[in-house]
mmCIF file of C-alpha atoms in Angstrom:
data_model
loop_
_atom_site.group_PDB
_atom_site.id
_atom_site.type_symbol
_atom_site.label_atom_id
_atom_site.label_comp_id
_atom_site.label_asym_id
_atom_site.label_seq_id
_atom_site.Cartn_x
_atom_site.Cartn_y
_atom_site.Cartn_z
ATOM 1 C CA MET J 1 240.317 80.699 -63.085
ATOM 2 C CA SER J 2 242.405 82.162 -60.268
ATOM 3 C CA LYS J 3 240.716 84.426 -57.733
ATOM 4 C CA LYS J 4 243.052 87.306 -58.634
ATOM 5 C CA PHE J 5 242.191 86.972 -62.318
ATOM 6 C CA LEU J 6 238.477 86.783 -61.487
ATOM 7 C CA VAL J 7 238.645 89.995 -59.449
ATOM 8 C CA LEU J 8 240.492 91.751 -62.270
ATOM 9 C CA ALA J 9 237.852 90.557 -64.732
ATOM 10 C CA VAL J 10 235.094 91.913 -62.493
ATOM 11 C CA ILE J 11 236.913 95.236 -62.214
ATOM 12 C CA PHE J 12 237.285 95.488 -65.988
ATOM 13 C CA GLY J 13 233.676 94.533 -66.621
ATOM 14 C CA LEU J 14 232.302 96.997 -64.098
ATOM 15 C CA SER J 15 234.592 99.761 -65.305
ATOM 16 C CA MET J 16 233.412 99.363 -68.871
ATOM 17 C CA THR J 17 229.816 100.039 -67.832
ATOM 18 C CA GLY J 18 230.593 103.564 -66.628
ATOM 19 C CA LEU J 19 230.693 103.951 -62.876
ATOM 20 C CA TYR J 20 229.420 107.464 -62.509
ATOM 21 C CA GLY J 21 228.825 110.474 -64.619
ATOM 22 C CA PHE J 22 228.638 110.955 -68.355
ATOM 23 C CA TRP J 23 230.350 113.444 -70.667
ATOM 24 C CA GLY J 24 228.151 116.522 -70.740
ATOM 25 C CA SER J 25 225.735 115.134 -68.173
ATOM 26 C CA SER J 26 225.205 115.729 -64.447
ATOM 27 C CA LYS J 27 223.773 112.249 -63.975
ATOM 28 C CA ILE J 28 225.679 110.033 -61.547
ATOM 29 C CA GLU J 29 225.678 106.243 -61.732
ATOM 30 C CA ALA J 30 227.232 104.193 -58.947
ATOM 31 C CA LYS J 31 227.426 100.590 -57.818
ATOM 32 C CA PHE J 32 226.693 99.524 -54.241
ATOM 33 C CA ALA J 33 228.127 96.144 -53.172
ATOM 34 C CA SER J 34 226.305 94.403 -50.310
ATOM 35 C CA GLU J 35 227.765 91.764 -48.021
ATOM 36 C CA GLU J 36 224.391 90.040 -47.656
ATOM 37 C CA ILE J 37 221.992 88.227 -49.960
ATOM 38 C CA GLU J 38 218.796 89.563 -51.503
ATOM 39 C CA GLY J 39 216.188 90.366 -48.846
ATOM 40 C CA ASP J 40 218.605 90.652 -45.919
ATOM 41 C CA PHE J 41 219.378 93.817 -43.970
ATOM 42 C CA MET J 42 222.300 95.264 -45.915
ATOM 43 C CA THR J 43 220.756 94.698 -49.318
ATOM 44 C CA VAL J 44 217.324 95.947 -48.263
ATOM 45 C CA TRP J 45 218.681 99.138 -46.720
ATOM 46 C CA ALA J 46 221.146 99.722 -49.542
ATOM 47 C CA LYS J 47 218.157 99.624 -51.896
ATOM 48 C CA ASN J 48 216.231 101.993 -49.614
ATOM 49 C CA PHE J 49 219.220 104.342 -49.835
ATOM 50 C CA ALA J 50 219.293 104.041 -53.633
ATOM 51 C CA LYS J 51 215.574 104.837 -53.872
ATOM 52 C CA SER J 52 215.940 107.831 -51.572
ATOM 53 C CA MET J 53 218.881 109.261 -53.525
ATOM 54 C CA LYS J 54 217.063 108.824 -56.825
ATOM 55 C CA LYS J 55 213.913 110.482 -55.480
ATOM 56 C CA GLN J 56 215.693 113.387 -53.795
ATOM 57 C CA THR J 57 217.760 114.170 -56.904
ATOM 58 C CA ASP J 58 214.974 113.647 -59.468
ATOM 59 C CA GLY J 59 216.898 110.739 -60.941
ATOM 60 C CA ASP J 60 220.298 112.423 -61.129
ATOM 61 C CA ILE J 61 221.824 109.864 -58.750
ATOM 62 C CA GLU J 62 221.252 106.281 -59.883
ATOM 63 C CA ILE J 63 222.609 103.577 -57.561
ATOM 64 C CA VAL J 64 222.518 99.867 -58.421
ATOM 65 C CA VAL J 65 222.798 97.408 -55.518
ATOM 66 C CA TYR J 66 224.683 94.125 -55.915
ATOM 67 C CA PRO J 67 223.813 91.439 -53.306
ATOM 68 C CA TYR J 68 226.397 89.083 -51.831
ATOM 69 C CA GLY J 69 228.257 86.928 -54.320
ATOM 70 C CA THR J 70 227.306 88.845 -57.457
ATOM 71 C CA ILE J 71 230.585 90.764 -57.759
ATOM 72 C CA GLY J 72 232.761 89.114 -55.125
ATOM 73 C CA ASP J 73 232.992 87.784 -51.583
ATOM 74 C CA ASN J 74 233.371 89.716 -48.329
ATOM 75 C CA ARG J 75 236.950 90.891 -48.844
ATOM 76 C CA ASP J 76 236.588 91.452 -52.606
ATOM 77 C CA ILE J 77 233.783 93.975 -52.302
ATOM 78 C CA ASN J 78 235.646 96.088 -49.747
ATOM 79 C CA GLU J 79 238.646 96.137 -52.060
ATOM 80 C CA LEU J 80 236.457 97.081 -55.019
ATOM 81 C CA CYS J 81 235.114 100.034 -53.053
ATOM 82 C CA GLN J 82 238.566 101.119 -51.967
ATOM 83 C CA MET J 83 239.683 101.001 -55.609
ATOM 84 C CA GLY J 84 236.634 102.972 -56.716
ATOM 85 C CA VAL J 85 235.184 100.261 -58.909
ATOM 86 C CA ALA J 86 232.151 99.976 -56.664
ATOM 87 C CA LYS J 87 231.415 103.373 -55.172
ATOM 88 C CA PHE J 88 229.629 102.035 -52.092
ATOM 89 C CA VAL J 89 230.022 98.937 -49.945
ATOM 90 C CA PHE J 90 227.946 97.668 -47.028
ATOM 91 C CA SER J 91 230.351 95.771 -44.847
ATOM 92 C CA ASP J 92 230.786 94.913 -41.193
ATOM 93 C CA TYR J 93 233.249 95.686 -38.438
ATOM 94 C CA ALA J 94 235.245 92.496 -39.058
ATOM 95 C CA TRP J 95 235.808 92.238 -42.806
ATOM 96 C CA ILE J 96 236.448 95.976 -43.215
ATOM 97 C CA SER J 97 239.194 95.661 -40.595
ATOM 98 C CA ALA J 98 241.509 94.181 -43.238
ATOM 99 C CA PHE J 99 241.605 97.738 -44.593
ATOM 100 C CA VAL J 100 240.840 99.751 -41.439
ATOM 101 C CA PRO J 101 242.208 97.766 -38.454
ATOM 102 C CA GLN J 102 240.805 100.295 -35.950
ATOM 103 C CA ALA J 103 237.291 99.097 -36.872
ATOM 104 C CA GLN J 104 238.045 95.906 -34.949
ATOM 105 C CA VAL J 105 237.272 97.741 -31.725
ATOM 106 C CA LEU J 106 233.631 97.009 -32.579
ATOM 107 C CA CYS J 107 234.463 93.293 -32.412
ATOM 108 C CA LEU J 108 235.152 93.452 -28.682
ATOM 109 C CA ASN J 109 232.603 91.540 -26.643
ATOM 110 C CA TYR J 110 230.411 92.873 -23.851
ATOM 111 C CA ILE J 111 230.717 96.560 -24.697
ATOM 112 C CA TRP J 112 227.100 97.296 -25.698
ATOM 113 C CA PRO J 113 224.160 97.249 -23.252
ATOM 114 C CA LYS J 114 221.256 94.821 -23.705
ATOM 115 C CA GLU J 115 218.780 97.635 -23.058
ATOM 116 C CA LYS J 116 218.149 100.280 -25.749
ATOM 117 C CA THR J 117 221.023 98.957 -27.842
ATOM 118 C CA VAL J 118 219.895 100.660 -31.043
ATOM 119 C CA GLU J 119 219.379 103.993 -29.299
ATOM 120 C CA VAL J 120 222.846 103.772 -27.745
ATOM 121 C CA ILE J 121 224.410 103.098 -31.160
ATOM 122 C CA ASP J 122 222.479 106.053 -32.575
ATOM 123 C CA TRP J 123 223.699 108.327 -29.749
ATOM 124 C CA VAL J 124 227.315 107.195 -30.163
ATOM 125 C CA THR J 125 227.204 107.845 -33.916
ATOM 126 C CA ARG J 126 225.607 111.272 -33.581
ATOM 127 C CA ASN J 127 227.197 112.655 -30.420
ATOM 128 C CA GLY J 128 230.279 110.696 -29.467
ATOM 129 C CA LYS J 129 233.970 111.324 -30.050
ATOM 130 C CA PHE J 130 234.689 107.811 -31.327
ATOM 131 C CA PHE J 131 232.915 107.950 -34.685
ATOM 132 C CA PRO J 132 234.759 111.055 -35.968
ATOM 133 C CA MET J 133 238.003 109.249 -35.091
ATOM 134 C CA LEU J 134 236.834 106.231 -37.072
ATOM 135 C CA GLU J 135 235.980 108.496 -40.018
ATOM 136 C CA GLU J 136 239.579 109.737 -40.090
ATOM 137 C CA LYS J 137 240.941 106.187 -40.125
ATOM 138 C CA PHE J 138 238.627 105.270 -43.001
ATOM 139 C CA LYS J 139 239.720 108.381 -44.906
ATOM 140 C CA GLU J 140 243.358 107.334 -44.608
ATOM 141 C CA LYS J 141 242.389 104.216 -46.571
ATOM 142 C CA GLY J 142 240.392 106.048 -49.245
ATOM 143 C CA LEU J 143 237.001 105.307 -47.673
ATOM 144 C CA PHE J 144 234.317 107.180 -45.745
ATOM 145 C CA PRO J 145 231.861 105.568 -43.251
ATOM 146 C CA PHE J 146 228.349 106.986 -42.989
ATOM 147 C CA ALA J 147 227.139 105.456 -39.712
ATOM 148 C CA LEU J 148 227.092 102.459 -37.391
ATOM 149 C CA MET J 149 224.078 100.232 -38.064
ATOM 150 C CA PHE J 150 222.551 97.636 -35.725
ATOM 151 C CA GLU J 151 221.714 94.233 -37.234
ATOM 152 C CA GLY J 152 220.987 92.326 -34.058
ATOM 153 C CA TRP J 153 222.781 90.343 -31.385
ATOM 154 C CA GLN J 154 224.980 87.504 -32.571
ATOM 155 C CA TRP J 155 223.776 83.961 -31.921
ATOM 156 C CA VAL J 156 226.009 80.907 -31.649
ATOM 157 C CA THR J 157 224.370 78.103 -33.599
ATOM 158 C CA SER J 158 225.934 74.719 -32.912
ATOM 159 C CA LYS J 159 225.650 71.005 -33.529
ATOM 160 C CA LYS J 160 226.048 70.276 -29.835
ATOM 161 C CA PRO J 161 224.879 72.198 -26.739
ATOM 162 C CA ALA J 162 226.586 75.489 -25.887
ATOM 163 C CA ASN J 163 224.382 76.431 -22.941
ATOM 164 C CA THR J 164 227.189 76.373 -20.374
ATOM 165 C CA VAL J 165 230.716 77.737 -20.407
ATOM 166 C CA SER J 166 232.115 74.230 -19.906
ATOM 167 C CA LYS J 167 230.320 72.882 -22.983
ATOM 168 C CA ILE J 168 231.821 75.415 -25.398
ATOM 169 C CA GLN J 169 235.407 74.388 -24.634
ATOM 170 C CA GLY J 170 237.190 73.416 -27.866
ATOM 171 C CA MET J 171 234.123 74.077 -30.013
ATOM 172 C CA LYS J 172 235.238 74.676 -33.628
ATOM 173 C CA THR J 173 233.457 77.881 -34.574
ATOM 174 C CA ARG J 174 233.396 79.986 -37.731
ATOM 175 C CA VAL J 175 234.115 83.661 -37.292
ATOM 176 C CA MET J 176 234.498 86.563 -39.699
ATOM 177 C CA GLY J 177 237.907 87.779 -40.838
ATOM 178 C CA SER J 178 239.205 89.563 -37.742
ATOM 179 C CA LYS J 179 242.087 88.703 -35.431
ATOM 180 C CA LEU J 180 240.118 90.094 -32.506
ATOM 181 C CA LEU J 181 237.145 87.773 -33.116
ATOM 182 C CA VAL J 182 239.575 84.859 -32.984
ATOM 183 C CA GLU J 183 240.945 86.166 -29.680
ATOM 184 C CA ASN J 184 237.414 86.500 -28.265
ATOM 185 C CA LEU J 185 236.702 82.818 -28.819
ATOM 186 C CA LEU J 186 240.095 81.739 -27.511
ATOM 187 C CA ALA J 187 239.343 83.624 -24.306
ATOM 188 C CA TYR J 188 236.207 81.491 -23.874
ATOM 189 C CA GLY J 189 238.082 78.258 -24.656
ATOM 190 C CA MET J 190 236.596 77.888 -28.155
ATOM 191 C CA THR J 191 238.608 77.403 -31.339
ATOM 192 C CA SER J 192 237.978 79.568 -34.379
ATOM 193 C CA THR J 193 237.926 79.044 -38.135
ATOM 194 C CA PRO J 194 237.628 82.221 -40.235
ATOM 195 C CA MET J 195 235.930 81.512 -43.554
ATOM 196 C CA PRO J 196 233.793 83.314 -46.170
ATOM 197 C CA TYR J 197 230.054 83.657 -45.569
ATOM 198 C CA GLY J 198 229.150 81.382 -48.462
ATOM 199 C CA GLU J 199 231.129 78.420 -47.095
ATOM 200 C CA ILE J 200 229.561 78.200 -43.626
ATOM 201 C CA TYR J 201 226.709 75.833 -44.510
ATOM 202 C CA SER J 202 228.982 73.222 -46.052
ATOM 203 C CA GLY J 203 231.450 73.619 -43.185
ATOM 204 C CA LEU J 204 228.714 72.721 -40.715
ATOM 205 C CA GLN J 205 227.295 70.000 -42.929
ATOM 206 C CA THR J 206 230.633 68.218 -43.365
ATOM 207 C CA GLY J 207 231.765 68.555 -39.754
ATOM 208 C CA LEU J 208 234.556 71.014 -40.477
ATOM 209 C CA LEU J 209 232.691 73.298 -38.048
ATOM 210 C CA ASP J 210 230.886 72.598 -34.781
ATOM 211 C CA ALA J 211 229.297 76.043 -34.719
ATOM 212 C CA GLN J 212 229.040 79.452 -36.327
ATOM 213 C CA ILE J 213 228.095 82.963 -35.209
ATOM 214 C CA ASN J 214 225.595 85.266 -36.945
ATOM 215 C CA PRO J 215 222.446 87.307 -36.272
ATOM 216 C CA MET J 216 219.148 85.433 -36.392
ATOM 217 C CA PHE J 217 218.061 86.727 -39.817
ATOM 218 C CA ALA J 218 221.258 85.324 -41.377
ATOM 219 C CA ASP J 219 220.725 81.990 -39.644
ATOM 220 C CA TYR J 220 217.350 81.781 -41.331
ATOM 221 C CA SER J 221 218.112 83.169 -44.780
ATOM 222 C CA MET J 222 221.323 81.132 -45.144
ATOM 223 C CA LYS J 223 219.574 78.070 -43.665
ATOM 224 C CA PHE J 224 222.183 77.434 -40.989
ATOM 225 C CA TYR J 225 219.368 76.085 -38.807
ATOM 226 C CA GLU J 226 219.174 73.062 -41.124
ATOM 227 C CA VAL J 227 222.634 71.895 -40.033
ATOM 228 C CA THR J 228 222.689 72.995 -36.364
ATOM 229 C CA ASP J 229 220.499 71.969 -33.455
ATOM 230 C CA TYR J 230 221.264 74.538 -30.749
ATOM 231 C CA PHE J 231 220.980 78.332 -30.704
ATOM 232 C CA THR J 232 222.721 80.115 -27.841
ATOM 233 C CA GLN J 233 222.708 83.804 -26.984
ATOM 234 C CA PHE J 234 225.793 84.874 -25.031
ATOM 235 C CA TRP J 235 224.663 88.540 -25.053
ATOM 236 C CA ALA J 236 228.288 89.259 -25.966
ATOM 237 C CA GLU J 237 228.397 90.732 -29.447
ATOM 238 C CA VAL J 238 226.264 93.090 -31.504
ATOM 239 C CA PHE J 239 226.523 92.715 -35.268
ATOM 240 C CA VAL J 240 227.443 96.219 -36.426
ATOM 241 C CA SER J 241 227.511 97.087 -40.109
ATOM 242 C CA ILE J 242 229.009 100.162 -41.728
ATOM 243 C CA PRO J 243 227.680 101.652 -44.993
ATOM 244 C CA THR J 244 230.783 103.032 -46.678
ATOM 245 C CA VAL J 245 231.620 105.116 -49.742
ATOM 246 C CA ASN J 246 234.781 105.538 -51.810
ATOM 247 C CA LEU J 247 236.383 108.767 -50.568
ATOM 248 C CA ASP J 248 237.412 110.189 -53.960
ATOM 249 C CA PHE J 249 233.896 109.655 -55.256
ATOM 250 C CA TYR J 250 232.380 111.188 -52.129
ATOM 251 C CA ASN J 251 234.650 114.229 -52.398
ATOM 252 C CA SER J 252 233.575 114.694 -56.007
ATOM 253 C CA LEU J 253 229.975 115.236 -54.888
ATOM 254 C CA SER J 254 228.481 118.574 -53.910
ATOM 255 C CA ASP J 255 228.128 119.503 -50.244
ATOM 256 C CA GLU J 256 224.389 119.082 -50.629
ATOM 257 C CA GLN J 257 224.738 115.568 -52.056
ATOM 258 C CA GLN J 258 227.178 114.561 -49.328
ATOM 259 C CA LYS J 259 224.851 115.805 -46.605
ATOM 260 C CA MET J 260 221.926 114.014 -48.222
ATOM 261 C CA MET J 261 223.772 110.702 -48.125
ATOM 262 C CA LYS J 262 225.129 111.118 -44.620
ATOM 263 C CA ASP J 263 221.745 112.223 -43.264
ATOM 264 C CA PHE J 264 220.008 109.212 -44.795
ATOM 265 C CA TRP J 265 222.170 106.726 -42.934
ATOM 266 C CA VAL J 266 222.312 108.507 -39.587
ATOM 267 C CA ASP J 267 218.554 109.038 -39.653
ATOM 268 C CA ALA J 268 218.078 105.362 -40.605
ATOM 269 C CA ILE J 269 219.864 103.919 -37.566
ATOM 270 C CA ILE J 270 216.776 103.692 -35.349
ATOM 271 C CA PRO J 271 214.126 102.791 -37.969
ATOM 272 C CA ALA J 272 216.474 100.225 -39.513
ATOM 273 C CA GLY J 273 217.160 98.876 -36.019
ATOM 274 C CA LYS J 274 213.433 98.461 -35.385
ATOM 275 C CA TRP J 275 213.010 96.814 -38.782
ATOM 276 C CA ILE J 276 215.728 94.234 -38.148
ATOM 277 C CA THR J 277 214.592 93.581 -34.574
ATOM 278 C CA LYS J 278 211.174 92.541 -35.880
ATOM 279 C CA ARG J 279 212.767 90.572 -38.709
ATOM 280 C CA ASN J 280 215.006 88.693 -36.274
ATOM 281 C CA ALA J 281 212.036 87.845 -34.051
ATOM 282 C CA ASP J 282 209.986 86.669 -37.033
ATOM 283 C CA ASP J 283 212.834 84.537 -38.343
ATOM 284 C CA LYS J 284 213.380 82.957 -34.944
ATOM 285 C CA ALA J 285 209.704 81.970 -34.916
ATOM 286 C CA LYS J 286 210.031 80.509 -38.422
ATOM 287 C CA ILE J 287 213.063 78.469 -37.398
ATOM 288 C CA ALA J 288 211.258 77.125 -34.331
ATOM 289 C CA LYS J 289 208.292 76.142 -36.505
ATOM 290 C CA GLU J 290 210.311 74.551 -39.302
ATOM 291 C CA ARG J 291 212.634 72.609 -36.952
ATOM 292 C CA PRO J 292 210.886 72.110 -33.593
ATOM 293 C CA LYS J 293 213.817 70.013 -32.323
ATOM 294 C CA ILE J 294 216.052 73.092 -32.167
ATOM 295 C CA LYS J 295 216.697 74.312 -28.634
ATOM 296 C CA PHE J 296 217.186 78.022 -27.843
ATOM 297 C CA TYR J 297 219.247 79.142 -24.856
ATOM 298 C CA GLU J 298 220.146 82.529 -23.405
ATOM 299 C CA TYR J 299 222.936 82.964 -20.884
ATOM 300 C CA ASN J 300 221.806 84.213 -17.473
ATOM 301 C CA ASN J 301 223.443 87.027 -15.497
ATOM 302 C CA LYS J 302 225.805 84.660 -13.679
ATOM 303 C CA GLN J 303 227.033 83.148 -16.931
ATOM 304 C CA ILE J 304 227.328 86.570 -18.550
ATOM 305 C CA LYS J 305 229.455 87.805 -15.647
ATOM 306 C CA LYS J 306 231.817 84.873 -16.089
ATOM 307 C CA MET J 307 232.049 85.346 -19.859
ATOM 308 C CA LYS J 308 232.502 89.097 -19.494
ATOM 309 C CA SER J 309 235.494 88.645 -17.216
ATOM 310 C CA LYS J 310 237.127 86.455 -19.857
ATOM 311 C CA ALA J 311 236.250 88.919 -22.628
ATOM 312 C CA ARG J 312 237.968 91.795 -20.813
ATOM 313 C CA ASN J 313 241.283 89.993 -21.221
ATOM 314 C CA VAL J 314 240.981 90.543 -24.983
ATOM 315 C CA PHE J 315 240.801 94.329 -24.706
ATOM 316 C CA LYS J 316 244.570 94.595 -24.435
ATOM 317 C CA GLU J 317 244.896 92.647 -27.699
ATOM 318 C CA PHE J 318 243.149 95.449 -29.571
ATOM 319 C CA GLY J 319 246.108 97.712 -28.858
ATOM 320 C CA LYS J 320 248.315 95.192 -30.665
ATOM 321 C CA VAL J 321 246.146 94.601 -33.748
ATOM 322 C CA GLY J 322 244.079 97.784 -33.991
ATOM 323 C CA GLY J 323 246.696 99.987 -35.630
ATOM 324 C CA LYS J 324 247.623 103.545 -34.773
ATOM 325 C CA ASP J 325 245.599 105.214 -31.995
ATOM 326 C CA ALA J 326 243.877 101.925 -31.127
ATOM 327 C CA ASP J 327 243.994 102.452 -27.362
ATOM 328 C CA ILE J 328 242.780 106.047 -27.687
ATOM 329 C CA MET J 329 239.846 104.940 -29.826
ATOM 330 C CA LEU J 330 238.912 102.135 -27.449
ATOM 331 C CA LYS J 331 238.784 104.567 -24.521
ATOM 332 C CA ALA J 332 236.709 106.992 -26.596
ATOM 333 C CA LEU J 333 234.213 104.298 -27.590
ATOM 334 C CA LEU J 334 233.789 102.984 -24.062
ATOM 335 C CA LYS J 335 233.271 106.513 -22.748
ATOM 336 C CA ASP J 336 230.791 107.292 -25.532
ATOM 337 C CA ILE J 337 228.801 104.184 -24.635
ATOM 338 C CA GLU J 338 228.733 105.138 -20.957
ATOM 339 C CA ASP J 339 227.713 108.704 -21.835
ATOM 340 C CA ALA J 340 224.964 107.363 -24.094
ATOM 341 C CA LYS J 341 223.674 105.085 -21.345
ATOM 342 C CA LYS J 342 223.503 108.013 -18.934
ATOM 343 C CA ALA J 343 221.742 110.194 -21.474
ATOM 344 C CA LEU J 344 219.220 107.467 -22.262
ATOM 345 C CA GLY J 345 218.685 106.257 -18.702
ATOM 346 C CA VAL J 346 220.240 102.833 -19.270
ATOM 347 C CA LYS J 347 221.715 101.082 -16.224
#
C-alpha cells in the first residue's frame, strides 16, 4: 500500500468517526496526535491536557490522544492537523517547519542558556515579541501554537566517541526533518541523515548511522542506548515542542474555551519542564545501570566556545530557509532570550 493511499485511508477512517460536535449537541470530540510513544513527554502531557479539558467542561470537550505511529509518522500527523482531521498535534520545531518554516529558528544552536532554561522559555512565551510573531506564521498555515515546551537538552548518542570536536568529523548522524539542523551539523564537520523517528534504531543497528540526536528520555524509551556506546552533551540544542491546534477548529470554539486551552499550556511550561527534567535524570540513571559500558561526556566551556563560534555561521542560513520575516523573527527571539535572562538574573 502506498504511503499516500495509507494517509488517505487514515483520513477517511478518522473522518467517519466524527471529529467534533454532534447534531443537536454541544459536546465536542477531537483527536490529538502525538509525535512520541506512550509514556513519553508529548503523549503524557497531551493526556493531561485532555483530562483538564474534560474536567473543566464537565465532559463537553472529549479529546482522544494518539501516540506516535498510531495514525501516521512525524510529517503525517502535522498534515492531518493542518487538514483538520486531527484537531491537535504535538510536534517539534523541526518537523513542523515543513509547514511553518519560521519555526526553524528554534533549531539554531547555542541560543538558550544552560541556567534556568525552562524559566527562560516560559518568560519568552509569556512576555516576548517572538511568540506572537510565530503565532501569525502558524495562522497563515491554518494552525495555532499554544506555547513553547521544554523537553530537555539534546544528547548525541554514538557508536564511537564524540567527546572532542576532532572526533565528530564526518560522523553520520540522524537529524529531524529540518534544513537548518542539517546545516548545524555541517558547521561542526558532521554529516546528517534525516529520517523518521521509528527508523533510528535500525539505522544505528545496521551501520547506516554512526549517531543520532535526541533528549535522554527518548534515548531510553526508544532503546537507542542498546545500539550506541557514547552519550555526549554539546550543550547546543534544547528540544522544544509545540502543542498545536487546527485554526478553523480553534476559531469555532468560544472565547472561554480558547482561553482555557491556551492557559493550560502556558501554565504547564514550568511544571512540565520540572517533570521532564526529573524523567531525563531518572532515565540516564537507568541507562547507566542497564549498560555500564556506556560513557557519558559533557563538553567543557572551552569546547562549547569553539562549537558556538561554528554554530553562529549557521544563523545567516535561517534567513534563506526560514521564509518571510525570518531575520526579523530571529532578532526578536534573541532579544527576548536576553531580556528573559536579565529578568531572571541569568548570566
